[in-house]
Phi, psi and omega in degrees: 000145184279146179261136177216161180245141176238126178252138179224141179234143177236119180268103175259159180295325182264322181218151175251130184243139176234128177234142176232126181245143173261126181246124178223105185066235178266004183262130177235130182227127176286117183261337185209134172211121178220153173235157176217148177303133182285153172216137179083008179254130176231123179054045178068014181237150179288121177245307178262099189301310185296323179292319178296319179301318182296316180295312183293321179299321178298318179292318182293318179300320180294318179294318181294324178291314184294321186260351182057048178228170174245121179272115181242345178225155184210155175248139181211160180265157177274156179303155186258350189254161177060041180253132175246165182228148178223152174274144177215150181227141176225141178237134182236108174294147184244126181291327181238087185300336182276349176284149180288141177293131186253165176296330178296322178294323177297317179296322177297319178298318178299320179295318179298318178296320179295318179296321181294338182264349184298323184295332182277349179269136181278178179292347182263004182234162172213161180278126180270326182195148174237113187248121178292132178259312179198163180226157173220151181245004187099318178266330183231150185228163176056046178266144172272168187301317181296330182281322187286331178294125181102351177274176178237166179166162180288329179206167178225133179242134180241140176248130190229155165257126179253121182258123189239135180222176181292146182276328186303314178299330179289316180293325177294318178296319178299321179297321178304310182291321179298317180295331179270001178073032182240135179268139174273107183277340178195140169245153180228151177284110192307318180303325179290318180294320179297317181296319179297330183282327190239345183254147175271163178297326178295320180295314180292331179287320180286333184108127184203150172251125181253118179257127181245109179269110175256180179288325183241353183217138172241128185229156177231126176245128181249123180249139176217129181054042177069014184238140173289108185266335181200151179212139176210155181212157175231147183277050176223143180202207183300326179297326179298317179296315180300314181294322178297316178298317182298315184285318183290324184264349181065041182243174180287161180296320181294322178292319178298321179295318180295321179295318180299315181294321185285323188239357185289000000 
């Protein structure tokens, strides 16, 4: 089996993290993980391009030296703040009703739902994620994605949540990678990645609210029947608490941070 490396970066308001994993067959091993204090990041989004480039370049140079590799592609998450959501529906007639519904048809439905929503998005926004909520085949209703694949029917209708965010942070992030000569091979909708990391399938199936406290953003993801049903965020986080303590008490930032960690 061939060996390959996957690099992933997470832009946090307080720290920037770079991880490199070695993948060989079904085995994945984290070979490198470092963090550095962030600069140029506001509310989990790239604001100051040159400052972000300097921080990220330092992490990448360190990884390349340690592992003796060249990082040319990277995976990264999309910003978590200033995201709104809309409902969208797509219907796909089926030429062969007796054929089993495939995952490709589900992806086509997601694309149709996304296309139907494009007109409502302005030039300053882009779609961050399209999450399937339920499906119907004409004979059956309120099906989840795993259930509808393999069924039959004359048509299939999908109901989706479309999560829309600002375009500028994405173009700024893209410029960071372009200037460093690195291609973005994949972006991911951060609430889904966070949920996969910390929630069990039983928790998402029963229904759960996941609160993510960041330095510059606090977000809430609500899961029901294993599906992300709602997401919201506010541009306040741990840094807000630290700054309030610093200003009200007239103390240094490092002391305010220590008090927050110890008693918060």
